[in-house]
Amino acid sequence: MAQKIVIDPVTRIEGHAKISIHLDDAGNVAEARFHVTEFRGFERFCEGRPFWEMAGITARVCGICPVSHLLASAKAGDRILAINIPPAAEKLRRLMNLGQIVQSHALSFFHLSAPDLLLGMDSSPATRNVFGLIAAEPAFARSGIRLRQFGQEIIELLGGAKIHPAWSVPGGVRSSLTEPARQRIRQWLPEARATAIDALSRFKKLLRNHKAETQIFGNFPTLFMGLVGPDGTWEHYDGNLRFVDSGGNIIADQVAPSRYREFIGEAVEPWTYLKSPYYRPLGYPEGIYRVGPLARLNVCTSLGTPLADLELSHFRELGNGAVTSSFYYHYARLIEILTALERIEMFMDDPELSSDRLRADAGINSLEGVGVSEAPRGTLFHHYQVDANGLIQKVNLIIATGQNNLAMNRTVAQIARHYVHGPKIQEGMLNRIEAGIRAFDPCLSCSTHAAGQWPLQVQLLGPDGSLLDEAVRA
Amino acid sequence: MDRLKIATLWLGGCSGCHMSFLDLDEWLIDLAGKVELVYSPIMDIKVYPEQVDVALVEGAVANEENLELIHRVRRRTRILVAFGDCAVTGNVTALRNSVSNVEGVLHRAYLEAADLQAQVPSEPGIVPALLERVVPVHEAVPVDYFLPGCPPPAARIRSLLEQVLAGTPPALAGQDLKFG
Ligand code: SF4
């Protein structure tokens, strides 16, 4: 008879995510479920509101990557107006998105994952966090804090606020880059770049001690999806969708984002508020695919900037076609920080960023619009239908983290398989499962709401529901 | 003197208020020397501890888990701060109150917008039930101080924390009382 391990917060109120692990008759792990327990209902309460408001409202889906929602929403609005935005506006939107990639990836690496990687996955939970990192590695922690700050300041210099700037709107943007802002970014760039390069070299050294993690932290074949430019270059703001398989073979290319429904289906499971998107031609759940930094590096032909492309060539040696271990999300994230910094630097010489032609005016010219952007965690879709007055009739949001849902479940199962044999929970499993999930940098605010507090209590249940074993981490 | 025990938590919000807390940037390093962070989504402690001095609560009370947690937090905390507009007024999280009942909201997301296995997630003991109405924190438990903003800018958070650290009851004025 099959058994089930439930990983559950002590009183079920401490966190927004839970995990359960199902065993087969032989006591081996059959499957794992990553449960997301929050829901806020944006798709419903946006109905009836003017589409002009959508950028401001949907940014509040997520305070970690509000710029992604701001951009995807404004782009869906551009489609409804049926206009091309001024070239300066596109460049400025790109610059803000690059700032966001830097800040969000820095948060994921320095504030959230470096404590696992540098202090150790089995170090005390009381200090395995950014404050513990400040105590143990002050210079490294400070450099990471400042790198995130750099990204946040770019957002603020353009939009007037670090979080939820009211700046990108259907038709363009509200303001351009001022001369003092340009100076400030220019002056900060060398430090930011040094931090990124240092983090990359530290991470590569760490890899030697993390052989086991690279093997079991979500290492399996899946498809990968991301935006690419016309020649296959890495994209973060525009472009078309590309899917590759685990051998690195392109299986669908230059798919216009407006056709996403032909390629992406969404399934619902009774045990989570997070939907499970899948690649429609392969069905569910065979159509498992991953998005985000690892996927973007796997789908792109090149990164398009010299230092990052050099690093990409090292990265590619880790795979056979595509790089399939989710542990390398960390590596991919650092490489993306580097290319973002290189691109920001190139923008600093572009006079057009000071242009005052920033916004195209139009009325409702199309009753439907799909806007897409590469959020730090992966491809983000906003799909709106409006009436003749521009009031929202329907909204569908496909969020990056949701698209990794199937892969996160499989990652938990893979790690558990390593640590569960028969009705006993092995030492170290909880921390490894958390770290494995953290490699994806899941942003559950985006999907439904935020979840940052992870499971505490693992219960291994017998066929009759009796408790076989239990592990609690306080 | 023992260092002040500080907690941060999030209920129904977008984590933007927490990101603004991280926007304290290098002042976080000073703060680390003055307080002890005992519970927060950015750390791994899972159980809300006893005898917390200050808790910053982001987000509105939106489901049964939020409600249970905020009652426990109130019992164990000396100074409870409604942190950001969602906590203070309900804000965006409470928008769902005005449009539909819970069923309608879930229906739209999981039945109409799904392609496969359309159903409302409801596994007992796993996904918590939504409250019929989203409420701001002070409708659930008494709140000591309100820190408005969506999110409150880092400077405003710092100003409140500095006053608490100095042992004076925090008073916000002028610009610092702005919503949005
Ligand atoms: S107040 Fe604003 S920033 Fe804070 S959680 Fe609510 S929506 Fe997010």
mmCIF file with all atom_site columns, N, CA and C in Angstrom, chain A residues 310-354:
data_model
loop_
_atom_site.group_PDB
_atom_site.id
_atom_site.type_symbol
_atom_site.label_atom_id
_atom_site.label_alt_id
_atom_site.label_comp_id
_atom_site.label_asym_id
_atom_site.label_entity_id
_atom_site.label_seq_id
_atom_site.pdbx_PDB_ins_code
_atom_site.Cartn_x
_atom_site.Cartn_y
_atom_site.Cartn_z
_atom_site.occupancy
_atom_site.B_iso_or_equiv
_atom_site.pdbx_formal_charge
_atom_site.auth_seq_id
_atom_site.auth_comp_id
_atom_site.auth_asym_id
_atom_site.auth_atom_id
_atom_site.pdbx_PDB_model_num
ATOM 1   N N  . LEU A 1 310 ? 31.589 34.932 -23.049 1.00 0.00 ? 310 LEU A N  1
ATOM 2   C CA . LEU A 1 310 ? 32.720 34.093 -22.650 1.00 0.00 ? 310 LEU A CA 1
ATOM 3   C C  . LEU A 1 310 ? 32.282 33.130 -21.541 1.00 0.00 ? 310 LEU A C  1
ATOM 4   N N  . GLU A 1 311 ? 31.571 33.691 -20.589 1.00 0.00 ? 311 GLU A N  1
ATOM 5   C CA . GLU A 1 311 ? 31.080 32.875 -19.467 1.00 0.00 ? 311 GLU A CA 1
ATOM 6   C C  . GLU A 1 311 ? 30.081 31.835 -19.966 1.00 0.00 ? 311 GLU A C  1
ATOM 7   N N  . LEU A 1 312 ? 29.267 32.223 -20.938 1.00 0.00 ? 312 LEU A N  1
ATOM 8   C CA . LEU A 1 312 ? 28.286 31.283 -21.498 1.00 0.00 ? 312 LEU A CA 1
ATOM 9   C C  . LEU A 1 312 ? 28.990 30.059 -22.090 1.00 0.00 ? 312 LEU A C  1
ATOM 10  N N  . SER A 1 313 ? 30.155 30.274 -22.690 1.00 0.00 ? 313 SER A N  1
ATOM 11  C CA . SER A 1 313 ? 30.838 29.132 -23.284 1.00 0.00 ? 313 SER A CA 1
ATOM 12  C C  . SER A 1 313 ? 31.292 28.144 -22.199 1.00 0.00 ? 313 SER A C  1
ATOM 13  N N  . HIS A 1 314 ? 31.674 28.647 -21.010 1.00 0.00 ? 314 HIS A N  1
ATOM 14  C CA . HIS A 1 314 ? 31.994 27.732 -19.896 1.00 0.00 ? 314 HIS A CA 1
ATOM 15  C C  . HIS A 1 314 ? 30.740 27.024 -19.400 1.00 0.00 ? 314 HIS A C  1
ATOM 16  N N  . PHE A 1 315 ? 29.683 27.797 -19.299 1.00 0.00 ? 315 PHE A N  1
ATOM 17  C CA . PHE A 1 315 ? 28.400 27.254 -18.831 1.00 0.00 ? 315 PHE A CA 1
ATOM 18  C C  . PHE A 1 315 ? 27.957 26.090 -19.720 1.00 0.00 ? 315 PHE A C  1
ATOM 19  N N  . ARG A 1 316 ? 28.099 26.277 -21.009 1.00 0.00 ? 316 ARG A N  1
ATOM 20  C CA . ARG A 1 316 ? 27.614 25.250 -21.947 1.00 0.00 ? 316 ARG A CA 1
ATOM 21  C C  . ARG A 1 316 ? 28.340 23.925 -21.783 1.00 0.00 ? 316 ARG A C  1
ATOM 22  N N  . GLU A 1 317 ? 29.576 23.987 -21.257 1.00 0.00 ? 317 GLU A N  1
ATOM 23  C CA . GLU A 1 317 ? 30.330 22.732 -21.058 1.00 0.00 ? 317 GLU A CA 1
ATOM 24  C C  . GLU A 1 317 ? 29.677 21.844 -20.003 1.00 0.00 ? 317 GLU A C  1
ATOM 25  N N  . LEU A 1 318 ? 28.771 22.409 -19.221 1.00 0.00 ? 318 LEU A N  1
ATOM 26  C CA . LEU A 1 318 ? 28.141 21.641 -18.151 1.00 0.00 ? 318 LEU A CA 1
ATOM 27  C C  . LEU A 1 318 ? 26.987 20.776 -18.642 1.00 0.00 ? 318 LEU A C  1
ATOM 28  N N  . GLY A 1 319 ? 26.646 20.900 -19.896 1.00 0.00 ? 319 GLY A N  1
ATOM 29  C CA . GLY A 1 319 ? 25.509 20.137 -20.405 1.00 0.00 ? 319 GLY A CA 1
ATOM 30  C C  . GLY A 1 319 ? 25.847 19.430 -21.697 1.00 0.00 ? 319 GLY A C  1
ATOM 31  N N  . ASN A 1 320 ? 24.877 18.648 -22.108 1.00 0.00 ? 320 ASN A N  1
ATOM 32  C CA . ASN A 1 320 ? 25.034 17.963 -23.368 1.00 0.00 ? 320 ASN A CA 1
ATOM 33  C C  . ASN A 1 320 ? 23.938 18.498 -24.272 1.00 0.00 ? 320 ASN A C  1
ATOM 34  N N  . GLY A 1 321 ? 24.187 19.615 -24.887 1.00 0.00 ? 321 GLY A N  1
ATOM 35  C CA . GLY A 1 321 ? 23.110 20.332 -25.557 1.00 0.00 ? 321 GLY A CA 1
ATOM 36  C C  . GLY A 1 321 ? 22.591 21.385 -24.608 1.00 0.00 ? 321 GLY A C  1
ATOM 37  N N  . ALA A 1 322 ? 21.610 21.007 -23.779 1.00 0.00 ? 322 ALA A N  1
ATOM 38  C CA . ALA A 1 322 ? 21.138 21.940 -22.755 1.00 0.00 ? 322 ALA A CA 1
ATOM 39  C C  . ALA A 1 322 ? 21.747 21.561 -21.407 1.00 0.00 ? 322 ALA A C  1
ATOM 40  N N  . VAL A 1 323 ? 21.865 22.547 -20.512 1.00 0.00 ? 323 VAL A N  1
ATOM 41  C CA . VAL A 1 323 ? 22.307 22.296 -19.140 1.00 0.00 ? 323 VAL A CA 1
ATOM 42  C C  . VAL A 1 323 ? 21.056 21.935 -18.341 1.00 0.00 ? 323 VAL A C  1
ATOM 43  N N  . THR A 1 324 ? 21.020 20.729 -17.761 1.00 0.00 ? 324 THR A N  1
ATOM 44  C CA . THR A 1 324 ? 19.752 20.225 -17.228 1.00 0.00 ? 324 THR A CA 1
ATOM 45  C C  . THR A 1 324 ? 19.627 20.261 -15.708 1.00 0.00 ? 324 THR A C  1
ATOM 46  N N  . SER A 1 325 ? 20.696 20.575 -14.988 1.00 0.00 ? 325 SER A N  1
ATOM 47  C CA . SER A 1 325 ? 20.570 20.595 -13.526 1.00 0.00 ? 325 SER A CA 1
ATOM 48  C C  . SER A 1 325 ? 20.068 21.955 -13.045 1.00 0.00 ? 325 SER A C  1
ATOM 49  N N  . SER A 1 326 ? 19.018 21.928 -12.240 1.00 0.00 ? 326 SER A N  1
ATOM 50  C CA . SER A 1 326 ? 18.462 23.187 -11.739 1.00 0.00 ? 326 SER A CA 1
ATOM 51  C C  . SER A 1 326 ? 19.402 23.882 -10.764 1.00 0.00 ? 326 SER A C  1
ATOM 52  N N  . PHE A 1 327 ? 20.381 23.151 -10.238 1.00 0.00 ? 327 PHE A N  1
ATOM 53  C CA . PHE A 1 327 ? 21.354 23.809 -9.369  1.00 0.00 ? 327 PHE A CA 1
ATOM 54  C C  . PHE A 1 327 ? 22.068 24.922 -10.139 1.00 0.00 ? 327 PHE A C  1
ATOM 55  N N  . TYR A 1 328 ? 22.175 24.748 -11.445 1.00 0.00 ? 328 TYR A N  1
ATOM 56  C CA . TYR A 1 328 ? 22.862 25.759 -12.256 1.00 0.00 ? 328 TYR A CA 1
ATOM 57  C C  . TYR A 1 328 ? 22.023 27.005 -12.535 1.00 0.00 ? 328 TYR A C  1
ATOM 58  N N  . TYR A 1 329 ? 20.804 27.027 -12.027 1.00 0.00 ? 329 TYR A N  1
ATOM 59  C CA . TYR A 1 329 ? 20.067 28.293 -12.068 1.00 0.00 ? 329 TYR A CA 1
ATOM 60  C C  . TYR A 1 329 ? 20.912 29.407 -11.433 1.00 0.00 ? 329 TYR A C  1
ATOM 61  N N  . HIS A 1 330 ? 21.601 29.051 -10.336 1.00 0.00 ? 330 HIS A N  1
ATOM 62  C CA . HIS A 1 330 ? 22.435 30.057 -9.668  1.00 0.00 ? 330 HIS A CA 1
ATOM 63  C C  . HIS A 1 330 ? 23.495 30.622 -10.623 1.00 0.00 ? 330 HIS A C  1
ATOM 64  N N  . TYR A 1 331 ? 24.158 29.702 -11.305 1.00 0.00 ? 331 TYR A N  1
ATOM 65  C CA . TYR A 1 331 ? 25.221 30.103 -12.229 1.00 0.00 ? 331 TYR A CA 1
ATOM 66  C C  . TYR A 1 331 ? 24.624 30.984 -13.342 1.00 0.00 ? 331 TYR A C  1
ATOM 67  N N  . ALA A 1 332 ? 23.518 30.523 -13.897 1.00 0.00 ? 332 ALA A N  1
ATOM 68  C CA . ALA A 1 332 ? 22.871 31.261 -14.986 1.00 0.00 ? 332 ALA A CA 1
ATOM 69  C C  . ALA A 1 332 ? 22.472 32.670 -14.534 1.00 0.00 ? 332 ALA A C  1
ATOM 70  N N  . ARG A 1 333 ? 22.014 32.753 -13.294 1.00 0.00 ? 333 ARG A N  1
ATOM 71  C CA . ARG A 1 333 ? 21.592 34.041 -12.748 1.00 0.00 ? 333 ARG A CA 1
ATOM 72  C C  . ARG A 1 333 ? 22.770 35.015 -12.699 1.00 0.00 ? 333 ARG A C  1
ATOM 73  N N  . LEU A 1 334 ? 23.914 34.521 -12.259 1.00 0.00 ? 334 LEU A N  1
ATOM 74  C CA . LEU A 1 334 ? 25.086 35.394 -12.175 1.00 0.00 ? 334 LEU A CA 1
ATOM 75  C C  . LEU A 1 334 ? 25.543 35.831 -13.567 1.00 0.00 ? 334 LEU A C  1
ATOM 76  N N  . ILE A 1 335 ? 25.460 34.924 -14.523 1.00 0.00 ? 335 ILE A N  1
ATOM 77  C CA . ILE A 1 335 ? 25.848 35.293 -15.894 1.00 0.00 ? 335 ILE A CA 1
ATOM 78  C C  . ILE A 1 335 ? 24.873 36.346 -16.437 1.00 0.00 ? 335 ILE A C  1
ATOM 79  N N  . GLU A 1 336 ? 23.615 36.207 -16.098 1.00 0.00 ? 336 GLU A N  1
ATOM 80  C CA . GLU A 1 336 ? 22.645 37.213 -16.555 1.00 0.00 ? 336 GLU A CA 1
ATOM 81  C C  . GLU A 1 336 ? 22.894 38.575 -15.905 1.00 0.00 ? 336 GLU A C  1
ATOM 82  N N  . ILE A 1 337 ? 23.329 38.576 -14.664 1.00 0.00 ? 337 ILE A N  1
ATOM 83  C CA . ILE A 1 337 ? 23.687 39.862 -14.047 1.00 0.00 ? 337 ILE A CA 1
ATOM 84  C C  . ILE A 1 337 ? 24.784 40.518 -14.875 1.00 0.00 ? 337 ILE A C  1
ATOM 85  N N  . LEU A 1 338 ? 25.752 39.709 -15.277 1.00 0.00 ? 338 LEU A N  1
ATOM 86  C CA . LEU A 1 338 ? 26.875 40.252 -16.036 1.00 0.00 ? 338 LEU A CA 1
ATOM 87  C C  . LEU A 1 338 ? 26.422 40.831 -17.380 1.00 0.00 ? 338 LEU A C  1
ATOM 88  N N  . THR A 1 339 ? 25.613 40.091 -18.103 1.00 0.00 ? 339 THR A N  1
ATOM 89  C CA . THR A 1 339 ? 25.188 40.634 -19.400 1.00 0.00 ? 339 THR A CA 1
ATOM 90  C C  . THR A 1 339 ? 24.303 41.866 -19.195 1.00 0.00 ? 339 THR A C  1
ATOM 91  N N  . ALA A 1 340 ? 23.500 41.868 -18.125 1.00 0.00 ? 340 ALA A N  1
ATOM 92  C CA . ALA A 1 340 ? 22.667 43.048 -17.856 1.00 0.00 ? 340 ALA A CA 1
ATOM 93  C C  . ALA A 1 340 ? 23.558 44.264 -17.608 1.00 0.00 ? 340 ALA A C  1
ATOM 94  N N  . LEU A 1 341 ? 24.619 44.083 -16.830 1.00 0.00 ? 341 LEU A N  1
ATOM 95  C CA . LEU A 1 341 ? 25.524 45.208 -16.546 1.00 0.00 ? 341 LEU A CA 1
ATOM 96  C C  . LEU A 1 341 ? 26.213 45.688 -17.816 1.00 0.00 ? 341 LEU A C  1
ATOM 97  N N  . GLU A 1 342 ? 26.609 44.749 -18.661 1.00 0.00 ? 342 GLU A N  1
ATOM 98  C CA . GLU A 1 342 ? 27.254 45.144 -19.923 1.00 0.00 ? 342 GLU A CA 1
ATOM 99  C C  . GLU A 1 342 ? 26.283 45.936 -20.797 1.00 0.00 ? 342 GLU A C  1
ATOM 100 N N  . ARG A 1 343 ? 25.036 45.499 -20.789 1.00 0.00 ? 343 ARG A N  1
ATOM 101 C CA . ARG A 1 343 ? 24.047 46.199 -21.605 1.00 0.00 ? 343 ARG A CA 1
ATOM 102 C C  . ARG A 1 343 ? 23.724 47.586 -21.033 1.00 0.00 ? 343 ARG A C  1
ATOM 103 N N  . ILE A 1 344 ? 23.671 47.672 -19.700 1.00 0.00 ? 344 ILE A N  1
ATOM 104 C CA . ILE A 1 344 ? 23.420 48.980 -19.077 1.00 0.00 ? 344 ILE A CA 1
ATOM 105 C C  . ILE A 1 344 ? 24.553 49.926 -19.475 1.00 0.00 ? 344 ILE A C  1
ATOM 106 N N  . GLU A 1 345 ? 25.758 49.409 -19.453 1.00 0.00 ? 345 GLU A N  1
ATOM 107 C CA . GLU A 1 345 ? 26.916 50.229 -19.806 1.00 0.00 ? 345 GLU A CA 1
ATOM 108 C C  . GLU A 1 345 ? 26.805 50.735 -21.246 1.00 0.00 ? 345 GLU A C  1
ATOM 109 N N  . MET A 1 346 ? 26.383 49.862 -22.153 1.00 0.00 ? 346 MET A N  1
ATOM 110 C CA . MET A 1 346 ? 26.238 50.295 -23.544 1.00 0.00 ? 346 MET A CA 1
ATOM 111 C C  . MET A 1 346 ? 25.180 51.399 -23.665 1.00 0.00 ? 346 MET A C  1
ATOM 112 N N  . PHE A 1 347 ? 24.108 51.257 -22.900 1.00 0.00 ? 347 PHE A N  1
ATOM 113 C CA . PHE A 1 347 ? 23.052 52.284 -22.935 1.00 0.00 ? 347 PHE A CA 1
ATOM 114 C C  . PHE A 1 347 ? 23.552 53.655 -22.476 1.00 0.00 ? 347 PHE A C  1
ATOM 115 N N  . MET A 1 348 ? 24.542 53.663 -21.590 1.00 0.00 ? 348 MET A N  1
ATOM 116 C CA . MET A 1 348 ? 24.978 54.946 -21.038 1.00 0.00 ? 348 MET A CA 1
ATOM 117 C C  . MET A 1 348 ? 25.546 55.869 -22.109 1.00 0.00 ? 348 MET A C  1
ATOM 118 N N  . ASP A 1 349 ? 25.927 55.306 -23.274 1.00 0.00 ? 349 ASP A N  1
ATOM 119 C CA . ASP A 1 349 ? 26.443 56.140 -24.363 1.00 0.00 ? 349 ASP A CA 1
ATOM 120 C C  . ASP A 1 349 ? 25.360 56.486 -25.382 1.00 0.00 ? 349 ASP A C  1
ATOM 121 N N  . ASP A 1 350 ? 24.119 56.141 -25.079 1.00 0.00 ? 350 ASP A N  1
ATOM 122 C CA . ASP A 1 350 ? 23.054 56.349 -26.058 1.00 0.00 ? 350 ASP A CA 1
ATOM 123 C C  . ASP A 1 350 ? 22.298 57.646 -25.761 1.00 0.00 ? 350 ASP A C  1
ATOM 124 N N  . PRO A 1 351 ? 22.463 58.661 -26.620 1.00 0.00 ? 351 PRO A N  1
ATOM 125 C CA . PRO A 1 351 ? 21.808 59.945 -26.350 1.00 0.00 ? 351 PRO A CA 1
ATOM 126 C C  . PRO A 1 351 ? 20.275 59.855 -26.380 1.00 0.00 ? 351 PRO A C  1
ATOM 127 N N  . GLU A 1 352 ? 19.755 58.842 -27.066 1.00 0.00 ? 352 GLU A N  1
ATOM 128 C CA . GLU A 1 352 ? 18.303 58.763 -27.216 1.00 0.00 ? 352 GLU A CA 1
ATOM 129 C C  . GLU A 1 352 ? 17.576 58.581 -25.877 1.00 0.00 ? 352 GLU A C  1
ATOM 130 N N  . LEU A 1 353 ? 18.293 58.075 -24.858 1.00 0.00 ? 353 LEU A N  1
ATOM 131 C CA . LEU A 1 353 ? 17.649 57.873 -23.561 1.00 0.00 ? 353 LEU A CA 1
ATOM 132 C C  . LEU A 1 353 ? 17.238 59.190 -22.916 1.00 0.00 ? 353 LEU A C  1
ATOM 133 N N  . SER A 1 354 ? 17.748 60.326 -23.467 1.00 0.00 ? 354 SER A N  1
ATOM 134 C CA . SER A 1 354 ? 17.355 61.627 -22.933 1.00 0.00 ? 354 SER A CA 1
ATOM 135 C C  . SER A 1 354 ? 16.248 62.278 -23.760 1.00 0.00 ? 354 SER A C  1
#
